[in-house]
Each structure stands twice: as C-alpha cells, then as structure tokens.
C-alpha cells in the first residue's frame, strides 16, 4: 500500500476530503460514471457523492497522520533502539503487503462502505488501548507490535476500498484533478494531523496521539454512514475464484505492463517506505531539539507531496505517466542525498525534505492514478492490492535494513545509500520498456 508514509502511505496513501459546492450525485449506484462530461477541478467540486466520500475519509486519514508521525518515535523512546523502529515499520509494511488477501472480499462487496463501518471501530479500540498502555508506563515492545499489526490489518481492507472509490465516483479525465484537490485541501488537514502529533509528543508524550487517533476513527465511522459506495462488484462470488482471477489479470495482454510497474515499484519501494527511519535519524543526530526537528521535517515532506499533487491535477498527464514516475524517482534521489549532507540548518534540511516529498509524491500519485484509470473497476481492489505485494515486501525488508544501518551510520552515509538505490530504480526503466509508455 502506498501507506501512510508507509503509505502510503499513506505518499498520498489514501484520499483526503475537501469542501466544495454540493450538487446532485453524478454516479448511479450500479457502477462508474459515464466518461462524457466535464473534467478538471470544477467538475470534481460539483460531484456531491465524491465530496461526501472525501468527508468520510478525512477523519481517518488525519488520524493516520497523527499515528504515523508518532509510532516511529514511540518505538524509539520505548526501546532506545533504531532496530526496534525498523522492526515496527517492518511489521506494519509487511502486513500491508498482505492486502491482496483482503481485496477479493472488497471487490465482492456490493456496498463497500461496510468495510469502513466494521474496520474503523476495531482500530479505534486498538489505538485507545495503545494510548492507555503508554500513558500508564505499561507499553512494551511486544504489545506495541501487536497493536501495530491490528491497526495495519484494518488498513488493508480500508486501503483496498480507497483504491476503488475514486474510479466509481469520477470520470477518468477527472482522476488527476480529484487526486490533486483531495491532496491539497485534505492534505492541509493531514499536515494539521502531523503538527498535532508532533505537539502531543512534546506536551504529553506519544500516548496523547493514540487517544486522538481513536477519537478520529470514531468520527470516521459516523461519517461513513452517509456515503454509500456501490458498484464495481466482481463477477466471481467464490473467494478463491476471485482471488485467482485477480492474479490472472496480470498475465493477460492488458495486465503485463503492470508486472513491469510492479518490478519498478519493488526497486523504488525498498527504502522509500522506510523514510520515517531516515527522518528520525536526521532529526535525532543533527539538531539540538530532535522532537521539534522531527515534526518540522515530517511536515515539510508532506507539504512537498501536496504541492506536486496540485501540479499534476492541473496538467493531467494521462498520456505521460512514465515520465512522471521516472522523473520523480530521479529528483527524489538528489533531494534525499542533500538532506544528509547539508549543515545542521533546519531551514535548508526542511527545503530538501520538501523537494523529496514533492518528487516522491509525483511518483506515488502518478502510479496510483494510472491504476485507477487503467484497471477495470470490478477488479481494481484485487489488481492494485496484488501489485502492492512488490513494494510492500521490498519495503518491509528495507525498513529492517535501514533500521540496522541507522544504528551504525551517520545521516550523510545513509542518505547517500538511499539516493543510489533510487537512482538505480530510475535507471531500471531503460530495461522496462512498458514503463515509458504508461498512459490511460
């Protein structure tokens, strides 16, 4: 998953809401909208159903922003070990790579809203339990790992719904604009989540972030009741038949280019998903106030991604997705290298993280939007989840490797290694001809 930063991701791991003019829904309950009609930002803002969907997602994605900024720091202060930080991210990303097991159930659901109504309450209880244990000094590494796994399993199902919903609610020509607007306006709320997480770390320790995350998930549950998500129902009613059909698509003529995309994503995702370790290292060893630096650098990274999403939404590069992907990897390599070699200036380092966030955001958004527009809606959850196995597995291994390296190397040496991996990923596109031709 383009986890929350794991995302993808959360990357702009999941859609985030934005306000707009309410208008009649543009989507029937039986499937995706017709391709006729307007495109761009105005068209998306007139889509009442999409706005309601975004409103239901904002609380959960903001909650994840609070959680994602706190969990690496919580692991570090609980154990004092970067290896533990890497282990936490390994488990989280590793569970995300199993989303393909949940995806057939999501594609089968007639109303995909039910996934939210079941998953959010379970996650809220887990987050509150984490906060309670941390506040009372009873948090241990094994308990932390169990909670991380429970929360990640919930996101496996919800992330799969996030991949289907935009294609059900928007026309293909609106997908980049929808992603840009949701990233910009909803991303502002996410930045607020990162700021709130950083502030709570300073004021009450990471325990406060767990309570806030739980509360936002409860709010998400109530908002999700307003958003029917019908359509894109798979033809296979048997779980195993649907599971096999999702994988078979990747060896069809239409699906083969996606295998090359999976290879590139595995290469790129080896260290990208573990960037919280890198931010923790830079903040902890280069600045006199590590907590403040961590919050500022993390927020700069997110703002860069939001800015690039807006640019992509304006230009709508449907016919040049390959250029977006390779360019994003190349620029991010340079920016990440600079984060480790700059003198200990919070301004300069924040600027480098801003550029890195924009470049990696363009890669993530370009890839995700391409899949939304290219893959048939009735197979979208399965195909996108199957493809996540490539970067998810690589990212889980990379999190452990990066955690181990962080305990032995300084920021300059480590950012150089990450930059070289990303350069190699961009260069691999020469051997993957379908990457250069990606379009929808």
Tab-separated table of C-alpha atoms in Angstrom:
chain	number	residue	atom	x	y	z
A	1	UNK	CA	0.000	0.000	0.000
A	2	UNK	CA	1.252	3.427	-0.511
A	3	UNK	CA	0.902	3.504	3.078
A	4	UNK	CA	0.623	6.266	5.139
A	5	UNK	CA	4.099	7.170	4.900
A	6	UNK	CA	4.488	3.505	4.698
A	7	UNK	CA	1.820	4.740	2.671
A	8	UNK	CA	1.354	5.317	1.988
A	9	UNK	CA	1.387	5.858	2.800
A	10	UNK	CA	-0.426	6.575	3.493
A	11	UNK	CA	2.802	9.009	-0.437
A	12	UNK	CA	-0.674	10.367	-0.604
A	13	UNK	CA	-1.635	6.940	0.748
A	14	UNK	CA	-5.375	7.478	0.867
A	15	UNK	CA	-7.836	10.088	-0.296
A	16	UNK	CA	-8.448	13.040	1.943
A	17	UNK	CA	-11.543	15.211	1.884
A	18	UNK	CA	-12.110	18.718	0.770
A	19	UNK	CA	-15.037	21.139	0.919
A	20	UNK	CA	-16.970	22.189	-2.105
A	21	UNK	CA	-20.310	23.052	-3.623
A	22	UNK	CA	-22.833	20.303	-3.063
A	23	UNK	CA	-24.639	19.150	-6.180
A	24	UNK	CA	-26.641	16.071	-7.208
A	25	UNK	CA	-24.586	12.880	-7.385
A	26	UNK	CA	-23.033	12.175	-10.758
A	27	UNK	CA	-22.814	8.443	-10.139
A	28	UNK	CA	-25.502	5.816	-10.272
A	29	UNK	CA	-25.319	3.090	-7.686
A	30	UNK	CA	-24.579	0.428	-10.272
A	31	UNK	CA	-21.069	1.358	-11.390
A	32	UNK	CA	-18.609	4.013	-12.501
A	33	UNK	CA	-19.789	7.266	-14.104
A	34	UNK	CA	-20.014	7.674	-17.882
A	35	UNK	CA	-16.950	9.198	-19.499
A	36	UNK	CA	-18.880	12.057	-21.088
A	37	UNK	CA	-18.943	15.431	-19.370
A	38	UNK	CA	-16.552	17.949	-17.911
A	39	UNK	CA	-13.159	17.423	-16.362
A	40	UNK	CA	-10.783	19.227	-14.044
A	41	UNK	CA	-11.172	20.838	-10.652
A	42	UNK	CA	-14.575	22.479	-11.203
A	43	UNK	CA	-16.135	19.259	-12.388
A	44	UNK	CA	-14.839	17.374	-9.356
A	45	UNK	CA	-16.085	20.046	-6.934
A	46	UNK	CA	-19.605	19.670	-8.340
A	47	UNK	CA	-19.631	15.943	-7.613
A	48	UNK	CA	-21.648	15.667	-4.383
A	49	UNK	CA	-21.041	11.965	-3.899
A	50	UNK	CA	-17.292	12.380	-4.159
A	51	UNK	CA	-17.323	15.256	-1.669
A	52	UNK	CA	-19.285	13.174	0.804
A	53	UNK	CA	-16.856	10.309	0.341
A	54	UNK	CA	-13.951	12.659	0.981
A	55	UNK	CA	-15.641	13.992	4.115
A	56	UNK	CA	-15.950	10.446	5.429
A	57	UNK	CA	-12.260	9.799	4.764
A	58	UNK	CA	-10.790	12.946	6.292
A	59	UNK	CA	-11.045	11.893	9.911
A	60	UNK	CA	-9.390	8.518	9.329
A	61	UNK	CA	-6.555	9.890	7.202
A	62	UNK	CA	-5.939	12.712	9.647
A	63	UNK	CA	-5.883	10.134	12.420
A	64	UNK	CA	-3.378	8.103	10.494
A	65	UNK	CA	-1.229	11.216	10.059
A	66	UNK	CA	-1.190	11.629	13.848
A	67	UNK	CA	-0.369	7.944	14.286
A	68	UNK	CA	2.303	7.729	11.592
A	69	UNK	CA	4.317	10.618	12.987
A	70	UNK	CA	4.120	9.171	16.496
A	71	UNK	CA	4.697	5.457	16.050
A	72	UNK	CA	8.385	5.553	14.985
A	73	UNK	CA	9.113	7.985	17.812
A	74	UNK	CA	7.148	5.892	20.300
A	75	UNK	CA	9.128	2.802	19.309
A	76	UNK	CA	12.374	4.722	19.710
A	77	UNK	CA	11.635	6.242	23.138
A	78	UNK	CA	10.225	2.927	24.409
A	79	UNK	CA	13.333	0.934	23.473
A	80	UNK	CA	16.075	3.452	22.644
A	81	UNK	CA	16.843	1.372	19.554
A	82	UNK	CA	16.660	2.208	15.859
A	83	UNK	CA	16.426	-1.535	15.239
A	84	UNK	CA	13.085	-1.501	17.096
A	85	UNK	CA	11.906	1.379	14.891
A	86	UNK	CA	12.799	-0.685	11.845
A	87	UNK	CA	11.028	-3.724	13.305
A	88	UNK	CA	7.826	-1.772	13.887
A	89	UNK	CA	7.875	-0.497	10.304
A	90	UNK	CA	8.755	-3.987	9.045
A	91	UNK	CA	5.631	-5.438	10.627
A	92	UNK	CA	3.406	-2.570	9.525
A	93	UNK	CA	4.604	-2.606	5.924
A	94	UNK	CA	4.688	-6.392	5.872
A	95	UNK	CA	1.025	-6.591	6.869
A	96	UNK	CA	0.195	-4.000	4.215
A	97	UNK	CA	1.783	-6.281	1.632
A	98	UNK	CA	-0.916	-8.857	2.507
A	99	UNK	CA	-3.692	-6.561	1.277
A	100	UNK	CA	-4.141	-8.917	-1.675
A	101	UNK	CA	-5.767	-11.386	0.733
A	102	UNK	CA	-8.436	-8.819	1.682
A	103	UNK	CA	-9.001	-7.439	-1.821
A	104	UNK	CA	-11.260	-10.249	-3.185
A	105	UNK	CA	-13.688	-9.559	-0.330
A	106	UNK	CA	-13.644	-5.844	-1.115
A	107	UNK	CA	-14.311	-6.412	-4.829
A	108	UNK	CA	-17.209	-8.727	-3.918
A	109	UNK	CA	-18.898	-6.198	-1.610
A	110	UNK	CA	-21.981	-4.608	-3.142
A	111	UNK	CA	-21.642	-1.597	-0.817
A	112	UNK	CA	-18.001	-1.098	0.056
A	113	UNK	CA	-18.917	1.331	2.823
A	114	UNK	CA	-19.436	-1.687	5.097
A	115	UNK	CA	-15.658	-2.166	5.204
A	116	UNK	CA	-15.323	1.198	6.921
A	117	UNK	CA	-18.190	0.551	9.329
A	118	UNK	CA	-16.516	-2.640	10.561
A	119	UNK	CA	-12.843	-1.664	10.405
A	120	UNK	CA	-12.821	1.809	11.953
A	121	UNK	CA	-14.357	0.804	15.326
A	122	UNK	CA	-11.914	-2.102	15.721
A	123	UNK	CA	-8.981	0.209	15.014
A	124	UNK	CA	-10.340	2.811	17.448
A	125	UNK	CA	-10.285	0.271	20.284
A	126	UNK	CA	-6.722	-0.769	19.403
A	127	UNK	CA	-5.494	2.842	19.270
A	128	UNK	CA	-7.114	3.663	22.613
A	129	UNK	CA	-5.516	0.578	24.156
A	130	UNK	CA	-2.113	1.664	22.869
A	131	UNK	CA	-2.578	5.121	24.349
A	132	UNK	CA	-3.688	3.743	27.722
A	133	UNK	CA	-0.667	1.437	27.979
A	134	UNK	CA	1.748	4.212	27.015
A	135	UNK	CA	0.201	6.695	29.465
A	136	UNK	CA	0.480	4.249	32.361
A	137	UNK	CA	4.024	3.112	31.608
A	138	UNK	CA	2.893	-0.387	30.665
A	139	UNK	CA	3.796	-0.297	26.982
A	140	UNK	CA	6.266	-2.977	25.956
A	141	UNK	CA	7.705	-3.737	22.548
A	142	UNK	CA	5.630	-6.949	22.123
A	143	UNK	CA	2.404	-5.079	22.949
A	144	UNK	CA	3.359	-2.268	20.592
A	145	UNK	CA	3.940	-4.768	17.783
A	146	UNK	CA	0.558	-6.448	18.375
A	147	UNK	CA	-1.289	-3.127	18.182
A	148	UNK	CA	0.613	-2.130	15.034
A	149	UNK	CA	-0.446	-5.401	13.378
A	150	UNK	CA	-4.122	-4.973	14.353
A	151	UNK	CA	-4.202	-1.421	13.003
A	152	UNK	CA	-2.435	-2.471	9.801
A	153	UNK	CA	-4.898	-5.311	9.130
A	154	UNK	CA	-7.746	-2.806	9.305
A	155	UNK	CA	-5.968	-0.562	6.841
A	156	UNK	CA	-5.526	-3.500	4.452
A	157	UNK	CA	-9.286	-3.607	3.910
A	158	UNK	CA	-9.816	0.152	4.001
A	159	UNK	CA	-6.928	0.865	1.654
A	160	UNK	CA	-8.432	-1.522	-0.879
A	161	UNK	CA	-11.671	0.464	-0.746
A	162	UNK	CA	-9.721	3.706	-1.201
A	163	UNK	CA	-8.366	2.289	-4.473
A	164	UNK	CA	-11.831	1.501	-5.830
A	165	UNK	CA	-13.829	4.528	-4.700
A	166	UNK	CA	-12.317	7.244	-6.956
A	167	UNK	CA	-12.913	5.139	-10.072
A	168	UNK	CA	-16.534	4.604	-9.013
A	169	UNK	CA	-17.114	8.287	-8.347
A	170	UNK	CA	-15.070	10.120	-11.008
A	171	UNK	CA	-14.542	10.002	-14.753
A	172	UNK	CA	-11.082	9.019	-15.971
A	173	UNK	CA	-10.378	12.572	-17.035
A	174	UNK	CA	-11.148	13.786	-13.513
A	175	UNK	CA	-8.851	11.403	-11.648
A	176	UNK	CA	-5.701	13.575	-11.540
A	177	UNK	CA	-7.770	16.641	-10.620
A	178	UNK	CA	-9.613	14.692	-7.926
A	179	UNK	CA	-6.317	13.489	-6.508
A	180	UNK	CA	-4.828	16.987	-6.649
A	181	UNK	CA	-7.717	18.663	-4.886
A	182	UNK	CA	-8.053	15.998	-2.236
A	183	UNK	CA	-4.321	16.105	-1.599
A	184	UNK	CA	-4.224	19.904	-1.360
A	185	UNK	CA	-7.278	20.575	0.758
A	186	UNK	CA	-7.295	17.326	2.670
A	187	UNK	CA	-3.512	17.395	2.873
A	188	UNK	CA	-3.799	20.628	4.810
A	189	UNK	CA	-5.762	18.727	7.417
A	190	UNK	CA	-3.180	15.942	7.324
A	191	UNK	CA	-0.450	18.482	7.960
A	192	UNK	CA	-2.545	19.598	10.913
A	193	UNK	CA	-2.520	15.961	12.000
A	194	UNK	CA	1.258	15.822	11.765
A	195	UNK	CA	1.520	19.093	13.671
A	196	UNK	CA	-0.912	17.812	16.293
A	197	UNK	CA	1.077	14.597	16.588
A	198	UNK	CA	4.318	16.499	16.984
A	199	UNK	CA	2.716	18.829	19.532
A	200	UNK	CA	1.274	15.959	21.542
A	201	UNK	CA	4.674	14.261	21.557
A	202	UNK	CA	6.118	17.424	23.102
A	203	UNK	CA	3.288	18.025	25.609
A	204	UNK	CA	2.076	14.597	26.669
A	205	UNK	CA	4.317	12.057	25.007
A	206	UNK	CA	3.140	9.795	22.233
A	207	UNK	CA	0.239	8.470	24.345
A	208	UNK	CA	-1.845	11.528	23.524
A	209	UNK	CA	-1.595	10.743	19.826
A	210	UNK	CA	-3.199	7.342	20.401
A	211	UNK	CA	-6.267	8.873	22.069
A	212	UNK	CA	-6.616	11.423	19.268
A	213	UNK	CA	-6.303	8.688	16.638
A	214	UNK	CA	-9.033	6.667	18.371
A	215	UNK	CA	-11.372	9.661	18.518
A	216	UNK	CA	-10.896	10.452	14.844
A	217	UNK	CA	-11.642	6.845	13.910
A	218	UNK	CA	-14.915	7.023	15.845
A	219	UNK	CA	-15.802	10.180	13.923
A	220	UNK	CA	-14.907	8.411	10.672
A	221	UNK	CA	-17.358	5.651	11.493
A	222	UNK	CA	-20.280	8.040	11.842
A	223	UNK	CA	-19.364	9.965	8.676
A	224	UNK	CA	-19.054	6.753	6.669
A	225	UNK	CA	-22.747	6.097	7.280
A	226	UNK	CA	-23.514	8.959	4.883
A	227	UNK	CA	-21.559	7.539	1.947
A	228	UNK	CA	-22.934	4.541	0.028
A	229	UNK	CA	-20.187	3.132	-2.210
A	230	UNK	CA	-21.999	0.827	-4.578
A	231	UNK	CA	-20.650	-0.558	-7.832
A	232	UNK	CA	-17.534	-2.266	-9.149
A	233	UNK	CA	-18.826	-5.617	-7.892
A	234	UNK	CA	-16.801	-8.596	-9.114
A	235	UNK	CA	-18.443	-11.376	-11.118
A	236	UNK	CA	-16.763	-14.113	-9.043
A	237	UNK	CA	-18.762	-14.842	-5.904
A	238	UNK	CA	-16.397	-17.514	-4.608
A	239	UNK	CA	-13.387	-16.177	-2.702
A	240	UNK	CA	-10.816	-18.457	-4.328
A	241	UNK	CA	-12.202	-17.855	-7.812
A	242	UNK	CA	-11.992	-14.108	-7.264
A	243	UNK	CA	-8.514	-14.434	-5.799
A	244	UNK	CA	-7.264	-16.369	-8.835
A	245	UNK	CA	-8.968	-14.002	-11.289
A	246	UNK	CA	-7.162	-11.014	-9.774
A	247	UNK	CA	-3.760	-12.624	-10.283
A	248	UNK	CA	-4.657	-13.944	-13.760
A	249	UNK	CA	-5.284	-10.401	-14.949
A	250	UNK	CA	-1.582	-9.627	-14.551
A	251	UNK	CA	-0.618	-12.190	-17.207
A	252	UNK	CA	-3.172	-11.040	-19.771
A	253	UNK	CA	-2.097	-8.739	-22.575
A	254	UNK	CA	-3.623	-5.760	-20.752
A	255	UNK	CA	-2.046	-6.713	-17.444
A	256	UNK	CA	1.528	-7.449	-18.495
A	257	UNK	CA	2.677	-3.799	-18.375
A	258	UNK	CA	1.584	-3.784	-14.745
A	259	UNK	CA	4.112	-6.506	-13.964
A	260	UNK	CA	6.882	-4.191	-15.142
A	261	UNK	CA	5.401	-1.452	-12.974
A	262	UNK	CA	5.490	-3.889	-10.054
A	263	UNK	CA	9.183	-4.556	-10.641
A	264	UNK	CA	9.965	-0.819	-10.694
A	265	UNK	CA	7.849	-0.312	-7.589
A	266	UNK	CA	9.715	-3.048	-5.713
A	267	UNK	CA	13.026	-1.449	-6.601
A	268	UNK	CA	11.856	2.031	-5.619
A	269	UNK	CA	9.985	0.877	-2.531
A	270	UNK	CA	12.931	-0.865	-0.896
A	271	UNK	CA	13.839	2.231	1.116
A	272	UNK	CA	11.061	4.695	0.287
A	273	UNK	CA	8.562	3.133	2.693
A	274	UNK	CA	11.131	3.356	5.499
A	275	UNK	CA	11.687	7.103	5.238
A	276	UNK	CA	10.392	7.686	8.807
A	277	UNK	CA	13.562	5.938	9.983
A	278	UNK	CA	15.632	8.367	7.935
A	279	UNK	CA	13.738	11.394	9.243
A	280	UNK	CA	14.165	10.080	12.798
A	281	UNK	CA	17.910	9.667	12.247
A	282	UNK	CA	18.402	13.143	10.750
A	283	UNK	CA	16.298	14.784	13.467
A	284	UNK	CA	17.865	12.821	16.319
A	285	UNK	CA	21.511	13.290	15.400
A	286	UNK	CA	21.680	16.639	13.621
A	287	UNK	CA	19.586	19.032	15.719
A	288	UNK	CA	19.615	20.148	19.375
A	289	UNK	CA	15.821	19.763	19.673
A	290	UNK	CA	15.088	16.422	17.977
A	291	UNK	CA	11.319	16.411	18.646
A	292	UNK	CA	10.844	19.832	17.057
A	293	UNK	CA	13.067	18.946	14.102
A	294	UNK	CA	11.236	15.648	13.571
A	295	UNK	CA	7.857	17.393	13.350
A	296	UNK	CA	9.155	20.130	11.035
A	297	UNK	CA	10.935	17.744	8.651
A	298	UNK	CA	7.993	15.343	8.514
A	299	UNK	CA	5.593	18.205	7.769
A	300	UNK	CA	7.883	19.626	5.066
A	301	UNK	CA	7.956	16.235	3.385
A	302	UNK	CA	4.150	16.091	3.316
A	303	UNK	CA	3.779	19.662	2.056
A	304	UNK	CA	6.064	18.848	-0.863
A	305	UNK	CA	3.851	15.934	-1.849
A	306	UNK	CA	0.700	18.058	-1.616
A	307	UNK	CA	2.225	20.758	-3.831
A	308	UNK	CA	3.193	18.286	-6.551
A	309	UNK	CA	-0.238	16.656	-6.464
A	310	UNK	CA	-1.753	20.066	-7.242
A	311	UNK	CA	0.576	20.473	-10.212
A	312	UNK	CA	-0.317	17.034	-11.566
A	313	UNK	CA	-4.013	17.765	-11.118
A	314	UNK	CA	-3.654	20.923	-13.198
A	315	UNK	CA	-1.687	19.373	-16.064
A	316	UNK	CA	-3.492	15.987	-16.038
A	317	UNK	CA	-0.550	13.990	-17.516
A	318	UNK	CA	-2.641	10.956	-18.503
A	319	UNK	CA	-0.512	10.346	-21.578
A	320	UNK	CA	2.886	10.742	-19.876
A	321	UNK	CA	2.664	8.734	-16.664
A	322	UNK	CA	6.015	7.057	-17.322
A	323	UNK	CA	7.802	10.408	-17.444
A	324	UNK	CA	6.203	11.369	-14.130
A	325	UNK	CA	7.373	8.156	-12.478
A	326	UNK	CA	10.982	8.205	-13.683
A	327	UNK	CA	11.346	11.948	-13.122
A	328	UNK	CA	10.010	11.671	-9.583
A	329	UNK	CA	12.494	8.954	-8.654
A	330	UNK	CA	15.423	10.878	-10.164
A	331	UNK	CA	14.692	14.165	-8.393
A	332	UNK	CA	13.977	12.437	-5.079
A	333	UNK	CA	17.415	10.784	-5.185
A	334	UNK	CA	19.134	14.165	-5.366
A	335	UNK	CA	16.939	15.714	-2.670
A	336	UNK	CA	17.362	12.836	-0.211
A	337	UNK	CA	21.128	12.906	-0.696
A	338	UNK	CA	21.115	16.618	0.212
A	339	UNK	CA	19.143	16.005	3.426
A	340	UNK	CA	22.116	14.118	4.807
A	341	UNK	CA	24.960	16.374	3.676
A	342	UNK	CA	23.528	19.806	4.418
A	343	UNK	CA	24.936	21.560	7.501
A	344	UNK	CA	22.634	21.349	10.562
A	345	UNK	CA	20.281	24.059	9.307
A	346	UNK	CA	16.606	23.331	9.886
A	347	UNK	CA	15.656	25.661	7.026
A	348	UNK	CA	17.919	24.016	4.425
A	349	UNK	CA	17.118	20.496	5.549
A	350	UNK	CA	13.378	21.241	5.538
A	351	UNK	CA	13.684	22.565	1.988
A	352	UNK	CA	15.423	19.377	0.888
A	353	UNK	CA	12.708	17.253	2.511
A	354	UNK	CA	10.069	19.421	0.796
A	355	UNK	CA	11.607	18.690	-2.615
A	356	UNK	CA	11.965	15.000	-1.745
A	357	UNK	CA	8.301	14.888	-0.740
A	358	UNK	CA	7.244	16.520	-3.992
A	359	UNK	CA	9.314	14.169	-6.126
A	360	UNK	CA	8.233	11.013	-4.327
A	361	UNK	CA	4.669	12.341	-4.247
A	362	UNK	CA	4.677	12.674	-8.023
A	363	UNK	CA	5.862	9.082	-8.320
A	364	UNK	CA	3.234	7.784	-5.895
A	365	UNK	CA	0.365	9.853	-7.313
A	366	UNK	CA	1.288	9.068	-10.903
A	367	UNK	CA	1.370	5.347	-10.204
A	368	UNK	CA	-1.846	5.300	-8.177
A	369	UNK	CA	-3.839	7.470	-10.596
A	370	UNK	CA	-2.677	5.355	-13.522
A	371	UNK	CA	-4.012	2.224	-11.832
A	372	UNK	CA	-7.333	3.930	-11.036
A	373	UNK	CA	-7.820	4.820	-14.678
A	374	UNK	CA	-6.335	1.743	-16.335
A	375	UNK	CA	-7.630	-1.275	-14.410
A	376	UNK	CA	-11.314	-2.345	-14.818
A	377	UNK	CA	-13.319	-1.182	-11.764
A	378	UNK	CA	-14.598	-4.657	-10.926
A	379	UNK	CA	-11.003	-5.878	-10.496
A	380	UNK	CA	-9.435	-2.728	-9.121
A	381	UNK	CA	-9.117	-3.714	-5.461
A	382	UNK	CA	-7.547	-7.066	-6.338
A	383	UNK	CA	-5.135	-5.840	-9.007
A	384	UNK	CA	-3.869	-2.836	-7.033
A	385	UNK	CA	-3.520	-4.973	-3.905
A	386	UNK	CA	-1.708	-7.715	-5.814
A	387	UNK	CA	0.709	-5.167	-7.221
A	388	UNK	CA	1.352	-3.815	-3.732
A	389	UNK	CA	2.974	-7.145	-2.869
A	390	UNK	CA	6.052	-5.999	-4.826
A	391	UNK	CA	6.815	-2.709	-2.996
A	392	UNK	CA	5.267	-3.966	0.248
A	393	UNK	CA	7.614	-6.925	0.534
A	394	UNK	CA	10.625	-4.899	-0.571
A	395	UNK	CA	9.670	-2.039	1.755
A	396	UNK	CA	9.298	-4.329	4.764
A	397	UNK	CA	12.798	-5.707	4.187
A	398	UNK	CA	14.100	-2.202	3.539
A	399	UNK	CA	12.675	-0.958	6.847
A	400	UNK	CA	14.681	-3.558	8.764
A	401	UNK	CA	17.822	-2.921	6.712
A	402	UNK	CA	17.515	0.836	7.097
A	403	UNK	CA	16.874	0.494	10.840
A	404	UNK	CA	20.029	-1.589	11.199
A	405	UNK	CA	22.088	0.799	9.105
A	406	UNK	CA	20.782	3.790	11.065
A	407	UNK	CA	22.303	2.357	14.244
A	408	UNK	CA	25.743	2.209	12.600
A	409	UNK	CA	25.930	5.021	10.035
A	410	UNK	CA	25.530	8.777	10.130
A	411	UNK	CA	22.865	10.676	8.181
A	412	UNK	CA	25.218	11.541	5.297
A	413	UNK	CA	26.264	7.957	4.604
A	414	UNK	CA	22.732	6.610	4.911
A	415	UNK	CA	21.067	9.199	2.683
A	416	UNK	CA	23.758	8.513	0.074
A	417	UNK	CA	22.866	4.818	0.062
A	418	UNK	CA	19.134	5.587	-0.283
A	419	UNK	CA	19.841	8.056	-3.099
A	420	UNK	CA	21.887	5.473	-5.007
A	421	UNK	CA	19.066	2.930	-4.716
A	422	UNK	CA	16.585	5.449	-6.125
A	423	UNK	CA	18.960	6.341	-8.971
A	424	UNK	CA	19.200	2.644	-9.800
A	425	UNK	CA	15.401	2.388	-9.722
A	426	UNK	CA	15.047	5.279	-12.170
A	427	UNK	CA	17.737	3.803	-14.418
A	428	UNK	CA	15.968	0.432	-14.448
A	429	UNK	CA	13.231	1.966	-16.588
A	430	UNK	CA	15.621	1.518	-19.541
A	431	UNK	CA	15.140	-2.246	-19.153
A	432	UNK	CA	11.376	-1.926	-18.640
A	433	UNK	CA	10.016	-0.541	-21.932
A	434	UNK	CA	6.372	-0.571	-20.821
A	435	UNK	CA	7.153	1.993	-18.096
A	436	UNK	CA	7.931	4.694	-20.634
A	437	UNK	CA	4.608	4.108	-22.419
A	438	UNK	CA	2.249	4.081	-19.426
A	439	UNK	CA	-0.933	6.032	-20.169
A	440	UNK	CA	-4.676	5.700	-19.641
